[in-house]
Amino acid sequence: MANHADSGHPKQSDSLDRRSMMRLMGSASGIGLAANMNQITALGESRLNDQLRASGKRVILLWLAGGASQLETWDPKPGRPTGGPFAQIQTTVPGIGISELMPKMSTHLEDTAIIRSLNTKIADHGTAYELMDTGRVKEAGVDFPHLGAILARELGNIESKVPDYVSMYTSTEGRRKGSAGFLGGRYNPMFLTDAMMPENIQRLESITDTDHRERAELRDTLSKLFARHHSHPSFEGHNSAYGRVRGLMASDYLFDIEREPESIRAQYGPTQFGQQCLVARRLVEAGVPFVKVARAWWDSHGQNFETHQELCADLDHCMSTLLDDLKERGLLENTLVISLGEFGRTPSINGSLGRDHFASAWSCTLSGCGIQGGSVYGKTDENGNTVVEGEMSAGDLYSTIFAALGIDHTKEYMLGSRPIPIADFDSTPCYSILT
Amino acid sequence: MNFSALEVSKEWHLQEILFCLAINPNNDQLWFGSSDSKIYQQSLSNEDSERISYGESGHSSYVTGMVIAGDTLISCGYDKKLIWWDTNSHEPIRNIAAHDKWIRRICVTPDGRLFSVGDDMQCRVWDLKSGDLIASFSDHAATTPHHFPSMLYALALSDDGSSLATGDRVGHVAIWDSHSFEKRAEIKTPDLYTWDPKQRRHSIGGIRCLSFSPDGTKMAVGGMGKVGNIDHLDGASRIEIFEIGTGERLQMIEDAKHKGLVEQLRWSPDGKFIVSAGGDHKGFIAFHETETGKQVHVVEHSGHIHGLHVNFQTETMFTAAHQRLAKWSFGQPKETAETTPTS
Amino acid sequence: MPSPHPDHRYRSPSLAASVIIIAVINLLSAGAAWCDSDAARQIIQLAERIDQEIESQNADRLPRQTLSDAGYLRRVTLDLAGRIPTIAEIKQYEDLDLPDKRLQVTTSLIQSPDFAYHQRNELDTFLLRPLNHDREWRSYLLEATKENRPWDSIFREIMTPEETQPEDLRPTAFLKHRLGDLDKLANDSSVIWFGVNIGCAKCHDHPLVDDWKQEHYYGISSFFKRTYRSKKGLIGERFDGKVKFDTTSGESKDADFMFLTGTKVTEPELSLDAEVLKQYQEQIKKAEQDDAAETPPQPLFRPRQQLVDLALSDQQQRFFAKNIVNRTWARFFGRGIVHPLDQIHSGNPASHPTLLAILTDDFINSGYNVQRLIHAITLSVAYSQALPMTESDSPSHGENKLENQSDRGVRYFQHAEPRPLSPHQLSLSLLIATGNPEKTAEQISNPDWEQDRGKLEERSEGLAQKLEIPGENFQVPVSEALWFSNSSEMQNQYLGGGKDHLVGYLNEIEDPSAIISQAMFATLGREATSEEQVVLSKYFEQRNEQRVDTIKNIVWALVCSPEFRFNH
């Protein structure tokens, strides 16, 4: 399937970047995204790759599954009936206070922007997850790509030797794989659940490395012979998947934190979340553009305060260690660290000393790449019931994330003849927290 | 006591969450600690009278425990402080930063020593009069086996004041000599931890209360049983009774119909019954035979009960609960008061 | 059959092949009598009509190339039986010297147990599989495909299971797995049964399609609004419940029961008094929560049933029929006559409107006979076209020209488009390709094949569930390549060296070139080209010492080739 306008088709030039290429192809006849995608695979990618590699932006999403409480993290309301028992502590950024459950982060805000004004309205786990992981309300009949897939596509290298979307989700509650939706299986996550090592990434002992390599070469040779008479983007996509196998296998060491010095492992600490954050750092260091580390399950309908004492200790330690480590390695500048869940928790405290689902006024953070550190965006009322300043939707958050990464948030994908902007319609980046 | 006749004889509705209460020996004054960081005094001789609010310079977080000693009220809270109050002037006398983390419970010995436990996992001993720290000791790990902060919820004193017990989040109970602070025994109740290793990867339970039998030989431990979904207080309320000398578990009492945490336990003076109170979204008070574990009676309450006072002589009880304070009696007529303003 | 004599460890491949041919000869003769029937003649005529219409649109006289026998057999066996053909089937077909051998083979395949299973898998994938793997539902579908149940009956059974088969809960799965989400239920139903994606018209009139207004979206939703499922698993409809929506001008409206064609259904006044209505409502609520509760009464006016009746009425049925005709066509050509498949509307005209009309009429007149439609399609010359020729083969050079031709060629069905195998097709084909070809051929010719095919389905399930269901823009995910490259299942089970496996079977053959030839036939259904022979022989020579591993690696390279992965 090719996709050329009949006239005025410009020659591909060295300066043609991916974005303009997408535009070009999007504007051609309505063959659909499949053609575009395959076309990208089919065209000589090396020049584009250089540009993409040069950009080198990466993202780590700390996914607080189940919904962490904004009042026990980024938007405390001490002394208010809704405030709960925890105190607010002053951070090293003058004028910004956060919950005392985040003491380490209180000294790490210089690279972090806190957003306190998310109003995403949807407060059931499944739908809210879809909203926050795709940046838009689910629409029957359209399979929207999840954030990781969008960023794998926008920031990744099509023939990358390392994975471009790794997602870790160990707890079983609320576990959802995330999908590349209409972007296609190329951008599906490498999904880690029980084991820290991805499935089928290591060579079996029953086959030698030479045999493994040579049979792949044999496969490749036969495919090339076949392609001489039957060239098609679908076949090339298939070959490209096989072409990535050896590279991915060679990246198995990235998942092995035993290779880290003891001192680094000790810094991240013994919890599983800490270990996964360390894997995430290893992955982005090696060029993986998107890593999601899910920490489940924050859904504290009962005993919210006890639950947050446990889980915030983990979040505070791991997030601050991760930011430190990225910074020391010079990676933070190009790595955006997001802490986000599907919603926050009710200001009102229920009979079980719990907080319930709440999506009307909640918080998240963005750190590192493209972010104006030490800033706070938006404001909630004194009890945290409503947003009173700088209301932000899921689409706005996505726009902000894209803008922080240097991706044009107005960019569109073509689904058939229908343009779909990568951030939802009418969304705007929050420029005040961007550098 | 005619358990089956138990009912609320007076109820006060509030906006706040009430965690603890204390009553003077004359039984005419009641104090309770609240989520608004305050302490209130309610006259019991005139139940409809206005509550007195204690001084502004008190706690800055939830007030979680209190004891009365003569004219002095001592309170503790999540602000890590112990505060001595003059019950005549309603003003603080002394304010001590007593622990490094939340203080969960306090108790007082007849010989004038105050014990406190907090999430710094320490049990601390204070001179009731001077406020001086006498000792600090612990047998409780700061972190759980899964590397999360542990909590030291429970504290109990034997009736004769000679023994002390402390209990934590992971189900470890230490029994102490209350004078030498030497550990005399320990008890394990690992099921009360409720760690979920697979689905949600945190816990919700812990030992929430302890109570010595009147003769000091047995220990009742309260919390919650196995929970399927630890998002909620969805496990059966659970009491375990142990022989302290051997560590042998004598009873395991679960009530799947009354879910949630057992927050308070009291043995009857004859040692035959045990009163428990707690709840999930709602509350309950239950009575069990200690020999057989059989439930004698249970009543439900509209709010999760955090604090309990039982007077076996006058056959009255008081509960401090979620947005409710209640007086209970065994067969007297019920009267419900509308929210009365706090002064 | 391996010889007991050690001296004769290696057998001649040609002998092996002849044994197989005798074993499967019955397969082709099965449909011989039918091929002379009126029904057969009608199908042949329909296939001819297809070709006339396709040819009439080929104004450019694009070069076309028809598939070889082996190529056709592979394509049609994948399409009708859901698996690749065995070596024996290919040889037999190639050797068959009959003018109507395509009629013979398609008839045999359609009459074989394979067809019902494959048709079941396709229907499942289309109707439910992305949401749920439901064994009971699959058994219902198999029952329906075995008897070639008419499409309108299947539609009725699935959409109003309580009306058609109240005791049978299996067909309720379609509704059951969507009931939690009215938008999904309404839009999926619209897409699946009518080829209309109205999702975009939820918040405003469809921005790109004049046909679809907000009223259509909520109109379709209305038909499903009252549907509920009892704890027992029975589907029912409530006595009341309307869909309300806010128009873009901010007006709040009650949606009408409106079909996609704009036809409305008027609800008669409910003649129940309030007390009785309340009692029924409570009964329904109880039935939803308690599986011991008695089944509530059915209201006289049942919107979902109204929708089904309306869709099948004389005035509306073309709308319903056109969709399945278009989808069935797309299954065999990789592209619909109206494309995309969920965009049947006036702004997206059919590439071959007359063809679509002819097929739709025939489909309705034949009593919604899907099998007949499939049979005609697979008999058409259009279906047997090869992939487009690449530059080196093509008479006209120049990149742009080639691509333009290729594009038009796809759009006008002048040549074939490679289609990724479905998870079941791939999983089953891998089992067939890596199994002992003699044993497989024997099994297929055996009267117990129906049972064995059922077992093969079971065996294929594990891998099928791991594989991605190809969508509109399918790309082979790297997880699949990793599974083929590194899973122990692949290495130890599929490539096992025992006598039940191809690797073990090939290892019994002495001559490397015969091994290569048999390996090619078993996996790709064709002889090796001379270039391939050279490459593979060289690989063999270099690794003389590691015979079994060499064979394994060759088989691996073949089943991991794009040629194996796609139907082309």
PDB file of N, CA, C and O in Angstrom, chain B residues 198-245:
ATOM      1  N   LYS B 198       0.165  -9.888  46.863  1.00  0.00           N
ATOM      2  CA  LYS B 198      -0.021 -10.113  45.438  1.00  0.00           C
ATOM      3  C   LYS B 198      -0.900  -9.052  44.778  1.00  0.00           C
ATOM      4  O   LYS B 198      -0.485  -8.394  43.835  1.00  0.00           O
ATOM      5  N   GLN B 199      -2.095  -8.912  45.323  1.00  0.00           N
ATOM      6  CA  GLN B 199      -3.044  -8.035  44.639  1.00  0.00           C
ATOM      7  C   GLN B 199      -2.729  -6.566  44.840  1.00  0.00           C
ATOM      8  O   GLN B 199      -2.717  -5.788  43.895  1.00  0.00           O
ATOM      9  N   ARG B 200      -2.509  -6.190  46.119  1.00  0.00           N
ATOM     10  CA  ARG B 200      -2.429  -4.742  46.397  1.00  0.00           C
ATOM     11  C   ARG B 200      -1.134  -4.307  47.068  1.00  0.00           C
ATOM     12  O   ARG B 200      -0.866  -3.136  47.201  1.00  0.00           O
ATOM     13  N   ARG B 201      -0.386  -5.279  47.552  1.00  0.00           N
ATOM     14  CA  ARG B 201       0.940  -5.019  48.061  1.00  0.00           C
ATOM     15  C   ARG B 201       1.006  -3.943  49.143  1.00  0.00           C
ATOM     16  O   ARG B 201       1.814  -3.028  49.091  1.00  0.00           O
ATOM     17  N   HIS B 202       0.103  -4.010  50.076  1.00  0.00           N
ATOM     18  CA  HIS B 202       0.256  -3.267  51.324  1.00  0.00           C
ATOM     19  C   HIS B 202      -0.606  -3.966  52.364  1.00  0.00           C
ATOM     20  O   HIS B 202      -1.123  -5.056  52.098  1.00  0.00           O
ATOM     21  N   SER B 203      -0.719  -3.382  53.550  1.00  0.00           N
ATOM     22  CA  SER B 203      -1.505  -4.029  54.591  1.00  0.00           C
ATOM     23  C   SER B 203      -2.464  -3.012  55.170  1.00  0.00           C
ATOM     24  O   SER B 203      -2.390  -1.825  54.857  1.00  0.00           O
ATOM     25  N   ILE B 204      -3.383  -3.492  55.999  1.00  0.00           N
ATOM     26  CA  ILE B 204      -4.374  -2.552  56.518  1.00  0.00           C
ATOM     27  C   ILE B 204      -4.628  -2.795  58.002  1.00  0.00           C
ATOM     28  O   ILE B 204      -5.211  -1.979  58.686  1.00  0.00           O
ATOM     29  N   GLY B 205      -4.159  -3.905  58.521  1.00  0.00           N
ATOM     30  CA  GLY B 205      -4.577  -4.327  59.865  1.00  0.00           C
ATOM     31  C   GLY B 205      -3.637  -3.930  60.984  1.00  0.00           C
ATOM     32  O   GLY B 205      -3.394  -2.744  61.217  1.00  0.00           O
ATOM     33  N   GLY B 206      -3.115  -4.918  61.656  1.00  0.00           N
ATOM     34  CA  GLY B 206      -2.241  -4.688  62.803  1.00  0.00           C
ATOM     35  C   GLY B 206      -2.957  -4.973  64.112  1.00  0.00           C
ATOM     36  O   GLY B 206      -4.182  -5.091  64.152  1.00  0.00           O
ATOM     37  N   ILE B 207      -2.151  -5.081  65.171  1.00  0.00           N
ATOM     38  CA  ILE B 207      -2.745  -5.237  66.505  1.00  0.00           C
ATOM     39  C   ILE B 207      -3.235  -3.868  66.932  1.00  0.00           C
ATOM     40  O   ILE B 207      -2.447  -2.941  67.068  1.00  0.00           O
ATOM     41  N   ARG B 208      -4.540  -3.729  67.096  1.00  0.00           N
ATOM     42  CA  ARG B 208      -5.076  -2.410  67.428  1.00  0.00           C
ATOM     43  C   ARG B 208      -5.365  -2.253  68.921  1.00  0.00           C
ATOM     44  O   ARG B 208      -5.548  -1.141  69.398  1.00  0.00           O
ATOM     45  N   CYS B 209      -5.458  -3.369  69.647  1.00  0.00           N
ATOM     46  CA  CYS B 209      -5.689  -3.234  71.087  1.00  0.00           C
ATOM     47  C   CYS B 209      -5.258  -4.497  71.828  1.00  0.00           C
ATOM     48  O   CYS B 209      -5.165  -5.578  71.245  1.00  0.00           O
ATOM     49  N   LEU B 210      -4.987  -4.323  73.099  1.00  0.00           N
ATOM     50  CA  LEU B 210      -4.550  -5.417  73.965  1.00  0.00           C
ATOM     51  C   LEU B 210      -5.290  -5.272  75.281  1.00  0.00           C
ATOM     52  O   LEU B 210      -5.628  -4.163  75.692  1.00  0.00           O
ATOM     53  N   SER B 211      -5.518  -6.405  75.951  1.00  0.00           N
ATOM     54  CA  SER B 211      -6.114  -6.317  77.286  1.00  0.00           C
ATOM     55  C   SER B 211      -5.722  -7.527  78.125  1.00  0.00           C
ATOM     56  O   SER B 211      -5.846  -8.672  77.658  1.00  0.00           O
ATOM     57  N   PHE B 212      -5.191  -7.246  79.337  1.00  0.00           N
ATOM     58  CA  PHE B 212      -4.844  -8.331  80.265  1.00  0.00           C
ATOM     59  C   PHE B 212      -6.111  -8.850  80.939  1.00  0.00           C
ATOM     60  O   PHE B 212      -7.020  -8.068  81.261  1.00  0.00           O
ATOM     61  N   SER B 213      -6.118 -10.140  81.206  1.00  0.00           N
ATOM     62  CA  SER B 213      -7.205 -10.681  82.036  1.00  0.00           C
ATOM     63  C   SER B 213      -7.016 -10.135  83.455  1.00  0.00           C
ATOM     64  O   SER B 213      -5.895  -9.741  83.816  1.00  0.00           O
ATOM     65  N   PRO B 214      -8.086 -10.103  84.245  1.00  0.00           N
ATOM     66  CA  PRO B 214      -7.968  -9.504  85.583  1.00  0.00           C
ATOM     67  C   PRO B 214      -6.855 -10.141  86.421  1.00  0.00           C
ATOM     68  O   PRO B 214      -6.199  -9.452  87.192  1.00  0.00           O
ATOM     69  N   ASP B 215      -6.623 -11.440  86.249  1.00  0.00           N
ATOM     70  CA  ASP B 215      -5.557 -12.077  87.039  1.00  0.00           C
ATOM     71  C   ASP B 215      -4.184 -11.926  86.370  1.00  0.00           C
ATOM     72  O   ASP B 215      -3.181 -12.407  86.881  1.00  0.00           O
ATOM     73  N   GLY B 216      -4.133 -11.291  85.260  1.00  0.00           N
ATOM     74  CA  GLY B 216      -2.855 -10.988  84.609  1.00  0.00           C
ATOM     75  C   GLY B 216      -2.218 -12.164  83.888  1.00  0.00           C
ATOM     76  O   GLY B 216      -1.100 -12.057  83.385  1.00  0.00           O
ATOM     77  N   THR B 217      -2.917 -13.291  83.757  1.00  0.00           N
ATOM     78  CA  THR B 217      -2.291 -14.465  83.140  1.00  0.00           C
ATOM     79  C   THR B 217      -2.608 -14.590  81.650  1.00  0.00           C
ATOM     80  O   THR B 217      -1.964 -15.338  80.933  1.00  0.00           O
ATOM     81  N   LYS B 218      -3.632 -13.905  81.231  1.00  0.00           N
ATOM     82  CA  LYS B 218      -4.034 -14.053  79.825  1.00  0.00           C
ATOM     83  C   LYS B 218      -4.015 -12.698  79.136  1.00  0.00           C
ATOM     84  O   LYS B 218      -4.150 -11.650  79.779  1.00  0.00           O
ATOM     85  N   MET B 219      -3.897 -12.782  77.839  1.00  0.00           N
ATOM     86  CA  MET B 219      -3.825 -11.554  77.035  1.00  0.00           C
ATOM     87  C   MET B 219      -4.797 -11.667  75.876  1.00  0.00           C
ATOM     88  O   MET B 219      -4.790 -12.674  75.152  1.00  0.00           O
ATOM     89  N   ALA B 220      -5.641 -10.670  75.744  1.00  0.00           N
ATOM     90  CA  ALA B 220      -6.527 -10.620  74.573  1.00  0.00           C
ATOM     91  C   ALA B 220      -5.951  -9.600  73.578  1.00  0.00           C
ATOM     92  O   ALA B 220      -5.494  -8.528  73.969  1.00  0.00           O
ATOM     93  N   VAL B 221      -5.967  -9.994  72.320  1.00  0.00           N
ATOM     94  CA  VAL B 221      -5.391  -9.163  71.260  1.00  0.00           C
ATOM     95  C   VAL B 221      -6.491  -8.892  70.229  1.00  0.00           C
ATOM     96  O   VAL B 221      -7.178  -9.828  69.802  1.00  0.00           O
ATOM     97  N   GLY B 222      -6.653  -7.637  69.834  1.00  0.00           N
ATOM     98  CA  GLY B 222      -7.729  -7.319  68.888  1.00  0.00           C
ATOM     99  C   GLY B 222      -7.210  -6.732  67.582  1.00  0.00           C
ATOM    100  O   GLY B 222      -6.197  -6.027  67.564  1.00  0.00           O
ATOM    101  N   GLY B 223      -7.913  -7.035  66.524  1.00  0.00           N
ATOM    102  CA  GLY B 223      -7.553  -6.503  65.203  1.00  0.00           C
ATOM    103  C   GLY B 223      -8.572  -6.991  64.193  1.00  0.00           C
ATOM    104  O   GLY B 223      -9.757  -7.109  64.484  1.00  0.00           O
ATOM    105  N   MET B 224      -8.079  -7.319  63.022  1.00  0.00           N
ATOM    106  CA  MET B 224      -8.972  -7.786  61.962  1.00  0.00           C
ATOM    107  C   MET B 224      -8.389  -9.054  61.338  1.00  0.00           C
ATOM    108  O   MET B 224      -7.164  -9.174  61.203  1.00  0.00           O
ATOM    109  N   GLY B 225      -9.277  -9.960  60.949  1.00  0.00           N
ATOM    110  CA  GLY B 225      -8.828 -11.215  60.330  1.00  0.00           C
ATOM    111  C   GLY B 225      -8.476 -11.016  58.867  1.00  0.00           C
ATOM    112  O   GLY B 225      -8.362  -9.891  58.382  1.00  0.00           O
ATOM    113  N   LYS B 226      -8.342 -12.137  58.202  1.00  0.00           N
ATOM    114  CA  LYS B 226      -7.939 -12.130  56.804  1.00  0.00           C
ATOM    115  C   LYS B 226      -8.882 -11.256  55.965  1.00  0.00           C
ATOM    116  O   LYS B 226     -10.094 -11.319  56.108  1.00  0.00           O
ATOM    117  N   VAL B 227      -8.296 -10.449  55.082  1.00  0.00           N
ATOM    118  CA  VAL B 227      -9.100  -9.560  54.237  1.00  0.00           C
ATOM    119  C   VAL B 227      -8.874  -9.929  52.783  1.00  0.00           C
ATOM    120  O   VAL B 227      -7.734 -10.069  52.342  1.00  0.00           O
ATOM    121  N   GLY B 228      -9.965 -10.076  52.039  1.00  0.00           N
ATOM    122  CA  GLY B 228      -9.813 -10.319  50.606  1.00  0.00           C
ATOM    123  C   GLY B 228      -9.371  -9.049  49.924  1.00  0.00           C
ATOM    124  O   GLY B 228      -8.362  -9.007  49.233  1.00  0.00           O
ATOM    125  N   ASN B 229     -10.114  -7.997  50.165  1.00  0.00           N
ATOM    126  CA  ASN B 229      -9.843  -6.716  49.508  1.00  0.00           C
ATOM    127  C   ASN B 229      -9.426  -5.706  50.570  1.00  0.00           C
ATOM    128  O   ASN B 229     -10.261  -5.168  51.293  1.00  0.00           O
ATOM    129  N   ILE B 230      -8.131  -5.456  50.640  1.00  0.00           N
ATOM    130  CA  ILE B 230      -7.651  -4.572  51.709  1.00  0.00           C
ATOM    131  C   ILE B 230      -7.868  -3.093  51.415  1.00  0.00           C
ATOM    132  O   ILE B 230      -7.379  -2.234  52.127  1.00  0.00           O
ATOM    133  N   ASP B 231      -8.626  -2.787  50.351  1.00  0.00           N
ATOM    134  CA  ASP B 231      -9.031  -1.390  50.151  1.00  0.00           C
ATOM    135  C   ASP B 231     -10.008  -0.976  51.249  1.00  0.00           C
ATOM    136  O   ASP B 231     -10.191   0.198  51.512  1.00  0.00           O
ATOM    137  N   HIS B 232     -10.676  -1.988  51.795  1.00  0.00           N
ATOM    138  CA  HIS B 232     -11.718  -1.716  52.780  1.00  0.00           C
ATOM    139  C   HIS B 232     -11.419  -2.493  54.054  1.00  0.00           C
ATOM    140  O   HIS B 232     -10.641  -3.440  54.033  1.00  0.00           O
ATOM    141  N   LEU B 233     -12.088  -2.103  55.134  1.00  0.00           N
ATOM    142  CA  LEU B 233     -11.983  -2.892  56.368  1.00  0.00           C
ATOM    143  C   LEU B 233     -12.949  -4.063  56.217  1.00  0.00           C
ATOM    144  O   LEU B 233     -13.989  -4.119  56.852  1.00  0.00           O
ATOM    145  N   ASP B 234     -12.573  -4.966  55.374  1.00  0.00           N
ATOM    146  CA  ASP B 234     -13.504  -5.971  54.889  1.00  0.00           C
ATOM    147  C   ASP B 234     -13.288  -7.350  55.508  1.00  0.00           C
ATOM    148  O   ASP B 234     -13.898  -8.325  55.108  1.00  0.00           O
ATOM    149  N   GLY B 235     -12.388  -7.429  56.492  1.00  0.00           N
ATOM    150  CA  GLY B 235     -12.165  -8.728  57.130  1.00  0.00           C
ATOM    151  C   GLY B 235     -13.033  -8.867  58.367  1.00  0.00           C
ATOM    152  O   GLY B 235     -13.556  -7.884  58.894  1.00  0.00           O
ATOM    153  N   ALA B 236     -13.179 -10.095  58.829  1.00  0.00           N
ATOM    154  CA  ALA B 236     -13.936 -10.336  60.054  1.00  0.00           C
ATOM    155  C   ALA B 236     -13.203  -9.686  61.222  1.00  0.00           C
ATOM    156  O   ALA B 236     -11.973  -9.722  61.292  1.00  0.00           O
ATOM    157  N   SER B 237     -13.964  -9.087  62.134  1.00  0.00           N
ATOM    158  CA  SER B 237     -13.326  -8.571  63.349  1.00  0.00           C
ATOM    159  C   SER B 237     -12.762  -9.785  64.103  1.00  0.00           C
ATOM    160  O   SER B 237     -13.318 -10.876  64.050  1.00  0.00           O
ATOM    161  N   ARG B 238     -11.647  -9.558  64.783  1.00  0.00           N
ATOM    162  CA  ARG B 238     -10.965 -10.748  65.308  1.00  0.00           C
ATOM    163  C   ARG B 238     -10.333 -10.477  66.671  1.00  0.00           C
ATOM    164  O   ARG B 238      -9.696  -9.446  66.884  1.00  0.00           O
ATOM    165  N   ILE B 239     -10.545 -11.436  67.559  1.00  0.00           N
ATOM    166  CA  ILE B 239      -9.924 -11.390  68.893  1.00  0.00           C
ATOM    167  C   ILE B 239      -9.158 -12.700  69.077  1.00  0.00           C
ATOM    168  O   ILE B 239      -9.673 -13.770  68.744  1.00  0.00           O
ATOM    169  N   GLU B 240      -7.963 -12.587  69.597  1.00  0.00           N
ATOM    170  CA  GLU B 240      -7.235 -13.807  69.958  1.00  0.00           C
ATOM    171  C   GLU B 240      -6.893 -13.717  71.444  1.00  0.00           C
ATOM    172  O   GLU B 240      -6.506 -12.656  71.924  1.00  0.00           O
ATOM    173  N   ILE B 241      -7.057 -14.840  72.151  1.00  0.00           N
ATOM    174  CA  ILE B 241      -6.729 -14.858  73.583  1.00  0.00           C
ATOM    175  C   ILE B 241      -5.581 -15.840  73.814  1.00  0.00           C
ATOM    176  O   ILE B 241      -5.612 -16.975  73.314  1.00  0.00           O
ATOM    177  N   PHE B 242      -4.585 -15.385  74.543  1.00  0.00           N
ATOM    178  CA  PHE B 242      -3.380 -16.193  74.757  1.00  0.00           C
ATOM    179  C   PHE B 242      -3.132 -16.420  76.247  1.00  0.00           C
ATOM    180  O   PHE B 242      -3.470 -15.564  77.078  1.00  0.00           O
ATOM    181  N   GLU B 243      -2.494 -17.539  76.547  1.00  0.00           N
ATOM    182  CA  GLU B 243      -1.933 -17.789  77.866  1.00  0.00           C
ATOM    183  C   GLU B 243      -0.555 -17.127  77.828  1.00  0.00           C
ATOM    184  O   GLU B 243       0.304 -17.504  77.021  1.00  0.00           O
ATOM    185  N   ILE B 244      -0.349 -16.130  78.680  1.00  0.00           N
ATOM    186  CA  ILE B 244       0.901 -15.373  78.571  1.00  0.00           C
ATOM    187  C   ILE B 244       2.117 -16.236  78.882  1.00  0.00           C
ATOM    188  O   ILE B 244       3.143 -16.170  78.191  1.00  0.00           O
ATOM    189  N   GLY B 245       1.991 -17.093  79.907  1.00  0.00           N
ATOM    190  CA  GLY B 245       3.136 -17.896  80.335  1.00  0.00           C
ATOM    191  C   GLY B 245       3.676 -18.796  79.234  1.00  0.00           C
ATOM    192  O   GLY B 245       4.898 -18.920  79.058  1.00  0.00           O
TER     193      GLY B 245
END
